[in-house]
XYZ file of C-alpha atoms in Angstrom:
693
model
C 56.312 2.627 -18.232
C 52.631 3.612 -17.307
C 49.922 2.345 -19.093
C 47.594 5.444 -20.162
C 43.826 4.508 -19.812
C 41.309 6.477 -22.325
C 37.742 5.615 -20.897
C 36.459 8.615 -22.802
C 35.498 6.508 -25.810
C 33.463 3.953 -23.778
C 29.795 4.476 -23.633
C 26.964 2.646 -21.919
C 23.442 2.155 -23.558
C 19.984 0.465 -22.875
C 17.044 0.260 -20.607
C 18.806 -0.617 -17.550
C 20.507 2.728 -17.320
C 16.873 4.668 -16.761
C 14.158 2.469 -15.905
C 13.597 -0.969 -15.099
C 10.837 -3.213 -12.911
C 11.941 -4.838 -9.806
C 12.244 -9.130 -9.496
C 13.012 -8.964 -13.424
C 16.412 -9.056 -15.193
C 17.542 -5.469 -16.121
C 20.311 -5.285 -18.876
C 22.795 -2.481 -20.631
C 25.497 -2.945 -23.057
C 29.112 -1.451 -22.763
C 30.844 -0.618 -25.798
C 34.399 0.292 -25.652
C 34.577 0.873 -29.487
C 37.412 -1.313 -30.144
C 39.222 -4.250 -28.081
C 39.193 -3.811 -24.450
C 42.294 -2.554 -23.129
C 41.120 -2.366 -19.495
C 38.723 -4.498 -16.876
C 35.287 -3.296 -17.580
C 33.736 -3.078 -13.614
C 30.054 -2.823 -12.807
C 28.785 -1.809 -9.268
C 24.536 -1.050 -8.789
C 23.640 0.285 -5.554
C 19.941 -0.040 -4.099
C 18.123 2.653 -2.525
C 18.976 0.856 0.785
C 22.363 1.185 0.161
C 23.099 -2.512 -0.820
C 25.284 -3.845 -3.686
C 23.042 -5.714 -6.160
C 24.974 -8.606 -8.067
C 25.337 -7.642 -11.682
C 26.805 -10.167 -14.286
C 28.976 -9.342 -17.065
C 28.942 -10.820 -20.205
C 31.350 -10.437 -23.202
C 30.009 -10.772 -26.660
C 32.678 -9.839 -29.164
C 33.851 -6.340 -28.197
C 30.720 -5.410 -26.087
C 29.901 -6.254 -23.258
C 26.027 -6.967 -21.610
C 25.096 -6.398 -18.310
C 22.285 -7.536 -16.057
C 20.900 -7.159 -13.013
C 17.961 -8.128 -10.945
C 16.203 -5.350 -8.778
C 14.482 -6.144 -5.409
C 13.844 -2.477 -4.263
C 11.934 0.208 -5.619
C 13.652 3.526 -6.159
C 16.127 5.264 -7.530
C 19.497 2.800 -8.159
C 23.346 4.029 -8.843
C 25.131 2.580 -11.794
C 29.055 3.194 -11.353
C 30.806 1.831 -14.810
C 34.707 1.858 -14.428
C 37.168 1.349 -17.392
C 40.601 0.531 -15.880
C 39.591 2.020 -12.636
C 38.172 5.335 -14.307
C 34.588 6.135 -14.763
C 32.988 6.271 -18.491
C 31.300 8.958 -20.153
C 28.017 10.061 -17.594
C 28.995 7.190 -14.955
C 27.812 7.369 -12.438
C 24.283 6.396 -14.143
C 20.655 6.638 -12.366
C 17.888 3.980 -12.894
C 14.705 4.186 -11.118
C 12.930 1.015 -10.629
C 9.484 0.059 -10.294
C 6.771 -2.401 -9.394
C 3.547 -2.439 -11.031
C 2.088 -4.794 -9.016
C 2.170 -2.278 -6.027
C -0.365 -0.069 -8.314
C -3.832 -0.537 -6.703
C -7.031 0.945 -8.466
C -9.591 1.898 -5.638
C -13.309 3.508 -5.279
C -14.272 2.003 -8.635
C -17.519 3.234 -9.869
C -18.901 -0.341 -11.053
C -21.791 0.818 -12.355
C -23.497 4.112 -13.806
C -25.735 5.292 -16.282
C -25.316 7.500 -19.142
C -24.382 11.063 -19.166
C -23.639 10.577 -15.489
C -19.921 11.030 -14.728
C -18.318 7.817 -13.080
C -14.726 7.490 -11.947
C -11.756 5.527 -10.581
C -8.694 6.277 -8.583
C -5.109 4.731 -9.282
C -3.040 4.604 -6.143
C 0.762 4.102 -7.668
C 2.339 5.770 -4.285
C 4.075 2.585 -3.387
C 4.923 1.373 -7.019
C 8.073 3.671 -7.467
C 8.874 6.547 -10.329
C 6.819 6.329 -13.352
C 3.597 7.423 -15.358
C 0.112 5.804 -14.526
C -2.356 5.913 -17.708
C -5.594 4.842 -18.086
C -8.052 4.463 -20.949
C -11.979 3.513 -21.124
C -13.019 1.682 -24.214
C -16.964 1.514 -25.183
C -17.788 -0.817 -27.978
C -14.078 -0.162 -28.934
C -14.201 3.167 -29.097
C -11.799 5.545 -26.923
C -14.454 7.092 -23.929
C -12.483 10.758 -23.127
C -11.163 10.688 -19.533
C -9.769 13.505 -16.867
C -7.253 13.182 -15.026
C -7.155 14.883 -11.494
C -3.748 14.314 -9.587
C -4.276 13.766 -6.067
C -0.454 14.016 -4.981
C 1.641 11.320 -3.960
C 1.142 9.426 -7.625
C -2.201 9.025 -6.810
C -4.691 10.072 -9.448
C -8.195 10.338 -10.007
C -9.829 9.514 -13.391
C -13.472 10.614 -14.467
C -15.563 9.696 -17.618
C -18.949 10.181 -18.794
C -20.584 7.531 -20.460
C -22.681 8.103 -23.113
C -23.587 4.398 -24.632
C -25.280 2.395 -22.437
C -22.698 -0.522 -22.656
C -20.421 -2.102 -20.098
C -17.404 -0.218 -20.463
C -13.796 -1.508 -20.442
C -11.117 0.152 -17.945
C -7.315 -0.758 -18.955
C -4.517 0.988 -16.515
C -0.791 0.733 -17.257
C 2.015 1.694 -15.085
C 5.383 2.543 -17.381
C 3.429 0.783 -19.859
C 2.978 -2.481 -18.079
C -0.635 -3.534 -17.221
C -1.798 -3.357 -13.919
C -2.720 -6.147 -11.327
C -6.613 -6.815 -12.234
C -6.912 -5.074 -15.321
C -8.319 -4.321 -17.605
C -12.226 -4.687 -16.010
C -15.724 -3.857 -16.695
C -17.729 -1.359 -15.340
C -21.673 -1.653 -16.068
C -23.626 1.422 -17.893
C -27.260 1.587 -18.395
C -29.539 3.395 -19.952
C -33.057 4.111 -18.382
C -34.393 4.875 -21.979
C -34.041 1.340 -23.302
C -33.454 -1.085 -20.760
C -36.529 -2.974 -18.961
C -34.715 -5.706 -17.326
C -31.364 -5.849 -16.219
C -29.977 -9.560 -15.819
C -27.487 -10.114 -12.854
C -25.703 -12.936 -14.504
C -26.036 -14.638 -17.672
C -25.500 -17.784 -15.343
C -26.162 -19.063 -11.823
C -25.541 -21.952 -9.252
C -27.644 -24.396 -8.641
C -29.776 -23.971 -5.425
C -28.350 -20.339 -4.548
C -30.433 -17.162 -5.177
C -30.689 -15.878 -8.341
C -32.438 -12.696 -9.840
C -33.667 -9.970 -12.302
C -33.501 -6.598 -11.499
C -36.726 -4.838 -13.446
C -36.368 -1.012 -14.554
C -38.953 1.246 -15.534
C -39.076 3.534 -18.866
C -40.965 6.436 -17.378
C -43.957 4.863 -17.049
C -45.411 4.480 -13.323
C -46.331 0.560 -12.542
C -46.985 -1.611 -9.676
C -46.623 -5.181 -8.352
C -49.548 -6.217 -9.796
C -48.725 -5.090 -13.234
C -46.011 -7.433 -13.417
C -45.582 -11.044 -13.295
C -42.920 -13.220 -13.475
C -42.502 -17.134 -15.095
C -39.630 -19.358 -14.269
C -39.555 -22.876 -16.287
C -36.678 -25.640 -15.535
C -35.464 -27.180 -18.543
C -38.088 -29.932 -17.760
C -41.129 -28.058 -17.792
C -41.553 -27.566 -14.123
C -42.433 -23.996 -12.811
C -39.735 -22.573 -10.435
C -41.351 -20.683 -7.761
C -40.313 -16.674 -7.831
C -41.306 -13.654 -6.097
C -40.995 -10.074 -7.202
C -39.937 -7.280 -4.431
C -39.347 -3.862 -4.497
C -35.853 -2.072 -4.131
C -34.886 0.947 -2.428
C -33.904 2.440 -5.782
C -37.542 2.160 -6.598
C -37.148 -0.565 -9.313
C -38.328 -4.152 -8.550
C -36.315 -7.115 -8.316
C -37.273 -10.994 -9.871
C -35.708 -13.321 -7.271
C -36.042 -17.239 -7.582
C -34.026 -20.218 -6.645
C -33.770 -23.408 -8.587
C -32.743 -27.058 -7.816
C -32.299 -27.768 -11.593
C -29.262 -27.325 -14.065
C -29.786 -26.426 -17.525
C -30.836 -23.826 -19.558
C -34.228 -22.135 -17.596
C -36.540 -19.448 -19.326
C -37.645 -16.142 -17.309
C -40.904 -14.750 -19.058
C -41.591 -11.470 -17.777
C -45.721 -10.021 -18.420
C -46.572 -6.259 -17.855
C -50.491 -5.917 -18.042
C -50.884 -9.478 -19.266
C -48.087 -9.075 -21.782
C -44.504 -10.031 -22.567
C -42.173 -7.196 -22.820
C -39.926 -6.510 -25.111
C -37.333 -9.521 -25.144
C -38.924 -12.216 -23.053
C -38.561 -14.868 -22.634
C -35.003 -14.133 -20.950
C -32.699 -17.230 -20.616
C -30.186 -18.227 -17.648
C -27.935 -21.285 -17.547
C -28.062 -22.948 -13.896
C -24.692 -24.885 -13.109
C -23.748 -27.118 -9.842
C -19.886 -25.964 -9.302
C -20.090 -28.920 -6.784
C -19.675 -31.327 -10.005
C -16.594 -29.620 -11.282
C -13.396 -31.660 -10.782
C -9.874 -30.715 -11.184
C -7.363 -32.781 -12.304
C -3.360 -33.766 -13.004
C -2.326 -30.372 -10.558
C 1.229 -30.118 -10.836
C 1.779 -29.464 -7.255
C 5.523 -28.884 -7.882
C 6.378 -27.117 -10.898
C 9.736 -25.532 -12.638
C 10.358 -22.179 -13.392
C 10.089 -20.769 -16.984
C 8.168 -24.393 -18.052
C 4.841 -24.566 -18.877
C 2.286 -26.310 -16.223
C -1.002 -26.096 -15.345
C -4.274 -28.157 -14.129
C -7.078 -29.837 -15.788
C -10.844 -28.989 -15.098
C -13.545 -31.573 -15.734
C -16.895 -30.213 -16.300
C -18.867 -33.833 -15.269
C -22.573 -32.679 -14.724
C -22.298 -29.151 -13.892
C -23.895 -28.029 -17.160
C -22.905 -24.665 -19.008
C -21.895 -21.763 -17.050
C -19.209 -18.837 -16.886
C -15.661 -19.965 -15.993
C -13.633 -17.499 -14.360
C -9.444 -17.982 -13.987
C -7.459 -15.963 -11.895
C -4.005 -16.730 -11.339
C -1.688 -15.071 -8.606
C 2.060 -15.237 -8.573
C 4.397 -14.938 -5.451
C 4.832 -11.173 -5.711
C 0.356 -10.748 -6.177
C 0.718 -10.008 -9.484
C -2.042 -11.615 -11.787
C -0.356 -14.440 -14.021
C -1.280 -14.713 -17.714
C -2.792 -18.125 -18.907
C -4.409 -20.003 -21.703
C -7.325 -22.297 -22.046
C -7.497 -25.512 -24.070
C -10.576 -27.160 -24.545
C -9.975 -31.039 -23.986
C -13.029 -33.588 -24.461
C -14.052 -33.673 -20.639
C -13.426 -29.749 -20.174
C -10.784 -27.397 -20.423
C -6.987 -27.258 -19.731
C -5.106 -24.355 -18.238
C -1.498 -23.235 -18.639
C 0.743 -20.562 -17.716
C 4.438 -20.114 -17.679
C 5.624 -19.271 -14.100
C 8.462 -16.484 -14.033
C 9.033 -16.738 -10.765
C 9.810 -18.569 -7.580
C 7.352 -19.508 -4.955
C 4.022 -20.305 -4.476
C 0.934 -19.363 -7.161
C -2.594 -19.505 -6.445
C -5.059 -20.398 -8.925
C -8.678 -19.516 -8.642
C -11.482 -21.237 -10.229
C -14.673 -20.016 -10.380
C -17.623 -21.416 -12.053
C -21.116 -19.823 -12.460
C -19.547 -17.142 -10.203
C -19.277 -19.441 -7.113
C -15.783 -20.866 -6.235
C -15.272 -24.503 -6.871
C -14.374 -26.983 -4.203
C -10.339 -26.621 -3.339
C -10.027 -23.433 -5.098
C -7.914 -21.680 -4.807
C -5.352 -24.224 -5.786
C -1.406 -23.970 -4.829
C 1.642 -25.037 -7.034
C 4.958 -24.275 -5.678
C 7.652 -23.133 -8.306
C 11.091 -23.837 -8.030
C 13.954 -23.018 -10.273
C 15.454 -25.849 -12.624
C 18.682 -26.824 -12.495
C 20.302 -24.758 -9.876
C 19.981 -24.582 -6.147
C 17.377 -21.725 -5.762
C 16.192 -19.932 -2.485
C 12.796 -18.344 -2.221
C 10.280 -17.387 0.433
C 8.973 -14.229 2.675
C 11.947 -14.813 4.985
C 14.273 -13.306 2.217
C 12.252 -10.179 1.833
C 10.488 -9.145 5.038
C 9.631 -10.229 8.855
C 8.605 -8.925 11.861
C 10.755 -8.391 15.311
C 10.365 -11.662 17.608
C 8.183 -13.472 14.766
C 9.763 -16.664 13.005
C 10.562 -15.413 9.393
C 10.703 -19.014 6.723
C 12.587 -19.558 3.883
C 13.379 -22.477 1.838
C 16.212 -23.911 0.077
C 16.338 -26.321 -2.660
C 19.277 -27.883 -3.669
C 17.900 -30.155 -6.645
C 19.012 -33.116 -5.272
C 22.395 -31.926 -5.925
C 25.135 -32.818 -2.978
C 26.978 -30.180 -0.828
C 26.847 -28.081 2.113
C 24.340 -25.323 2.724
C 25.141 -22.000 4.713
C 23.304 -19.237 5.637
C 23.811 -16.369 8.469
C 21.170 -13.459 8.893
C 22.790 -10.280 10.276
C 20.647 -7.123 11.679
C 21.517 -4.013 12.137
C 23.238 -4.539 15.345
C 22.881 -8.670 15.963
C 23.182 -11.652 14.449
C 19.870 -13.685 14.010
C 20.550 -17.577 15.454
C 19.201 -20.007 12.525
C 17.586 -23.559 12.285
C 17.887 -25.256 9.183
C 15.685 -28.378 9.148
C 15.958 -31.010 5.947
C 12.388 -31.291 4.806
C 12.795 -33.719 2.036
C 15.874 -34.670 -0.285
C 17.248 -31.579 -1.249
C 14.542 -29.051 0.272
C 15.582 -27.289 3.574
C 13.364 -24.844 5.543
C 15.447 -21.927 6.864
C 14.035 -20.280 9.900
C 15.248 -17.405 11.591
C 13.730 -14.731 14.909
C 14.701 -11.020 13.772
C 15.268 -9.441 17.390
C 15.331 -5.810 15.987
C 13.993 -3.830 13.617
C 15.881 -2.448 10.215
C 17.272 -3.881 6.889
C 18.870 -7.316 6.946
C 21.170 -9.188 5.169
C 20.584 -12.711 4.456
C 23.531 -14.205 3.159
C 23.072 -17.883 1.315
C 25.822 -20.145 -0.036
C 26.019 -23.577 -1.170
C 29.384 -24.892 -1.534
C 30.309 -21.739 -0.266
C 28.875 -19.990 -3.666
C 26.544 -17.267 -3.161
C 23.300 -18.337 -4.362
C 21.185 -16.216 -7.251
C 20.078 -13.005 -5.525
C 22.374 -13.493 -2.198
C 22.656 -11.691 0.350
C 18.970 -11.059 0.032
C 17.904 -7.917 2.144
C 14.641 -8.194 4.009
C 13.132 -5.744 5.801
C 11.667 -6.203 9.431
C 9.377 -4.415 11.301
C 7.480 -4.339 14.615
C 3.918 -2.731 14.316
C 3.731 -2.593 18.253
C 6.635 0.059 17.949
C 4.409 2.366 16.354
C 2.977 4.971 19.117
C 0.192 7.100 19.032
C 1.279 10.689 20.296
C -0.652 11.287 23.624
C -1.810 7.730 23.851
C -4.909 6.088 22.508
C -6.829 6.979 26.061
C -6.842 10.884 25.502
C -8.522 9.833 21.653
C -11.309 7.964 23.696
C -14.770 9.113 24.852
C -16.676 7.553 27.729
C -17.504 4.522 25.711
C -14.171 3.610 25.167
C -14.455 4.709 21.357
C -12.532 7.261 19.148
C -14.298 10.489 19.566
C -15.496 12.103 16.646
C -17.336 15.433 14.991
C -19.445 15.749 12.040
C -17.373 17.987 9.509
C -14.377 18.137 11.928
C -11.044 17.568 10.890
C -9.522 14.643 12.831
C -5.647 14.505 13.638
C -4.188 11.105 14.935
C 0.006 11.518 15.354
C 2.113 8.581 15.630
C 6.037 8.587 15.917
C 7.166 5.425 13.773
C 10.833 5.914 14.590
C 11.134 2.675 15.928
C 8.597 0.671 13.932
C 11.569 -0.146 11.314
C 11.542 0.249 7.729
C 8.131 0.513 6.353
C 4.872 2.958 5.536
C 1.933 3.971 7.576
C -1.331 3.058 5.659
C -4.649 3.583 7.206
C -8.952 3.186 5.911
C -11.752 4.485 7.305
C -14.954 3.462 6.798
C -18.405 5.203 8.007
C -21.740 4.745 7.336
C -21.361 5.735 3.859
C -18.991 3.936 3.252
C -14.963 4.966 2.956
C -13.948 7.828 4.026
C -11.063 10.045 2.272
C -7.885 9.474 4.295
C -4.964 11.693 4.145
C -1.054 10.710 5.685
C 1.321 13.545 6.228
C 4.812 13.055 7.124
C 7.287 15.416 9.141
C 10.401 13.767 9.993
C 9.720 10.281 12.555
C 5.789 11.869 12.400
C 3.024 10.376 10.711
C -0.281 12.505 10.984
C -3.410 10.433 9.962
C -5.772 13.102 8.700
C -9.776 12.244 7.991
C -13.340 13.961 8.444
C -16.522 12.584 9.068
C -19.349 13.510 7.153
C -22.253 12.006 8.523
C -22.963 11.002 12.183
C -22.488 7.417 13.111
C -20.274 4.366 13.647
C -16.513 4.260 12.384
C -13.925 2.022 11.721
C -10.429 2.938 11.792
C -8.557 0.212 10.352
C -4.061 1.185 10.663
C -1.166 -0.536 9.228
C 2.637 -0.573 8.881
C 4.049 -2.392 6.566
C 0.816 -4.318 6.154
C 0.525 -5.544 9.484
C -2.574 -4.269 11.583
C -1.311 -1.812 14.825
C -2.262 -4.079 18.044
C -6.460 -3.171 18.276
C -6.666 -2.049 14.843
C -9.355 -1.728 13.244
C -10.495 0.899 16.318
C -13.958 2.047 16.781
C -14.864 5.623 16.775
C -18.237 7.465 16.568
C -18.653 10.682 15.267
C -21.805 12.895 16.941
C -23.653 15.341 14.125
C -24.073 18.387 16.697
C -21.059 20.768 16.620
C -20.181 23.255 19.323
C -20.734 26.757 18.782
C -17.950 28.979 17.673
C -16.752 30.735 21.317
C -13.024 32.118 21.516
C -13.462 32.905 25.196
C -13.411 28.830 25.657
C -9.664 28.336 24.145
C -7.369 26.890 27.249
C -3.897 28.063 26.921
C -1.519 26.135 29.381
C 2.398 26.003 29.684
C 5.212 27.852 30.861
C 6.474 29.496 27.583
C 3.179 31.846 27.902
C 5.204 33.812 30.041
C 8.880 33.223 30.044
C 11.728 31.620 27.897
C 15.683 31.564 27.642
C 17.754 32.354 24.993
C 18.655 29.288 22.918
C 16.222 26.569 24.923
C 12.951 25.639 23.167
C 10.010 26.888 25.060
C 6.591 25.475 24.667
C 2.744 26.312 25.866
C -0.539 24.120 24.438
C -3.540 25.676 22.993
C -6.889 23.415 24.075
C -9.968 24.693 21.607
C -11.940 21.439 22.479
C -14.843 23.375 23.834
C -14.252 26.615 21.640
C -16.367 25.231 18.679
C -14.996 24.906 15.258
C -11.840 26.894 14.404
C -7.869 26.979 14.166
C -5.295 29.096 16.055
C -2.926 31.765 14.531
C -0.029 32.678 16.485
C 2.749 35.421 16.346
C 5.739 36.456 19.028
C 7.044 40.276 18.180
C 9.705 41.798 19.822
C 11.087 45.597 19.237
C 14.401 44.369 17.246
C 12.685 40.854 15.922
C 10.067 38.151 15.747
C 10.062 34.820 16.642
C 8.507 32.100 14.503
C 6.359 29.697 16.665
C 5.507 26.032 15.231
C 1.925 25.182 15.730
C 1.400 21.374 15.562
C -2.191 19.524 15.985
C -2.432 16.941 18.381
C -6.186 15.966 18.161
C -9.163 16.980 19.588
C -8.812 20.549 18.505
C -5.583 20.811 20.764
C -2.412 22.135 19.589
C 1.528 22.100 21.008
C 3.076 25.468 20.171
C 7.231 25.378 20.371
C 9.687 28.314 20.003
C 13.552 28.969 20.704
C 14.290 32.932 21.130
C 17.740 33.746 20.260
C 18.087 36.999 21.891
C 17.165 38.330 25.340
C 14.183 40.916 25.779
C 10.490 41.377 26.194
C 8.253 40.035 23.628
C 4.169 40.286 22.783
C 2.485 36.801 22.422
C -0.472 37.119 20.294
C -2.837 34.258 20.047
C -6.355 34.195 17.763
C -8.726 31.302 17.428
C -10.736 32.016 14.211
C -9.396 35.399 13.525
C -11.140 36.292 17.256
C -8.346 37.194 19.940
C -8.134 34.636 23.188
C -8.598 35.995 26.544
C -5.837 37.188 28.029
C -4.163 37.812 24.679
C -1.697 39.594 24.019
C 0.988 37.929 26.458
C 4.086 39.664 27.623
C 7.025 37.024 27.329
C 10.097 38.023 29.262
C 13.210 35.987 27.418
C 16.332 35.898 29.779
C 20.017 34.355 29.487
C 20.129 31.147 30.517
C 22.964 29.636 33.159
C 26.139 29.096 31.390
C 28.411 27.042 33.433
C 31.701 27.701 31.120
C 31.594 30.993 32.220
C 32.039 29.657 36.318
C 35.106 30.819 37.802
C 37.197 28.811 40.433
C 40.224 30.088 42.191
C 41.961 29.885 45.573
C 45.338 27.629 46.938
C 42.616 24.957 48.198
C 41.692 24.235 44.419
C 45.698 23.056 44.197
C 47.292 21.698 47.660
C 45.691 20.641 50.924
C 47.452 19.917 54.527
C 45.943 17.329 56.566
C 43.329 18.470 59.346
C 43.864 22.073 58.058
C 40.755 24.026 56.413
C 40.982 24.520 52.614
C 39.374 27.983 51.222
C 38.513 28.349 47.744
C 36.527 30.993 45.433
C 33.913 30.086 43.239
C 32.242 33.165 41.019
C 29.315 33.041 39.449
C 28.253 36.449 38.689
C 29.009 36.010 35.187
C 27.505 32.370 34.906
C 23.540 33.806 34.730
C 21.022 32.053 37.035
C 21.181 28.580 38.550
C 22.318 26.611 41.619
C 25.462 25.056 42.161
C 26.263 22.274 44.322
């Protein structure tokens, strides 16, 4: 008798089948629509091919499945009912990481009716939607989005009110780290004085910016008087700014509320006097810092005011994954209590700023461990560098048992050292000897820990190789040779550096320079264009690790060579001859020909041949082609639409040698007699050109 299992009526629903954030539980439910007649089996496969542990819990006639993704990207979910896939299985779930979203190139200050903007880079966060809103006085401000490619977006808006604007960015409706944040908008028609801060630190320079309202005036028209709480006058001075306004600077040794009177032509300006609270962050004390905490249980610290006086208090808590952690503030008789609830294992950093200054001891660290079960945590479970020690910790919560750890690389097993640090806590260190995805298996009493096996990505930034070597890009001063308004191409071979991503940042005399990274197979191109003459700093990372000697120093010269196609230099055998089915190559050197790009074509009587042209830096290009038929071809090369010297070239394509067509015959190939001449015949007439030996 054979049991017939019908999986067509079994359904699965839930967000865990579509989108899910990494390092957070994702779930879905399986409904057999009646009593289950067969076993439910679920397999979740990560982008790397690793299997993600999935927990199946039965509730009545339904099954709840939970898993925790740790990789960004496409996950495949196979759901089987009695070894038969259910409807729509396998499912596809895209995982994402909002903490990888970066907000850059922010215009933090501006004026009404002048466009402002910011860039949101979600290229490393996975698939998802980027949303941004700008508010002024609770009113939504219209924004315009430009899609830059690779999930990067540039948002712009035009403020029409002279008030601070709040900018909020979300990824898949989850807040991005550091958001919301403020940008300062001023209205030159209404603002006399721009206060830097409402509070300031003691014994540190403070200032006001005084802005004209269209009426020209000089230093003699202005007077600033700063009074301490005890009535003493605090020395101050007024200086010109580069923008044509004035800055009033002062340094007070006192704490408390100070008054700042600003006079124009002997009369106080509108709003004067202004008030500033001077505080002393060194008087702040932090108590009851719980250096160890338990996941999902409230923890925090106490901040005591002491004699610091009133000032702006800013708290920022950063979790192990780099995200901002929400917190609450509770007033106490002597200060304030900071509370938060950690949701992951690892080290949390609490930054405390008072009056704009970080207090002594900040950031404060707290180590969060799991409650009631053995857990593993630490960077060594997620990332590492070849030939560098990677470390993580296993916390047994004081339970007795045996710890087992095995670290497997792509082609090797890494030696592990397990060192007890204190009761129940073990430090595990291993040194990876090759790059790639590793498997770290952690067991306690022969039972896998949550998340095991872990899959750290091991990289080696030293193995990122620049095509042509750095010397080919350096000038006589050992600096990267750059030219104003000339695009710079730097190509790297990252095939041996391990699973990672190439990142670059270029800064020049006017700040950051836009950088594009192009990938073609194992090669990565860093492309940027210097806009002004001067020094440049080129920083390059592989998986957030600086390349050796990075940042590199370059200098852009301002005078470009005039366009002269006669100065193009051509080299390489591929200019004259090639063999069938073998790649031929030649080089175009336009470094002395002025601005321009090459155009190359290779035409024959019966067919044309595609020529690949790849920039290798300094206005030089590597050209390759592969012919499939013999004959004569014309190679035509232009530089900025002008034919270079010697073009067109005649290229002869001949057949290559074919050893399989060599025929050997004769009795000497079968038998021989000692001391007698052995003869054989080798016929190479059909094998093409070549030599035999």
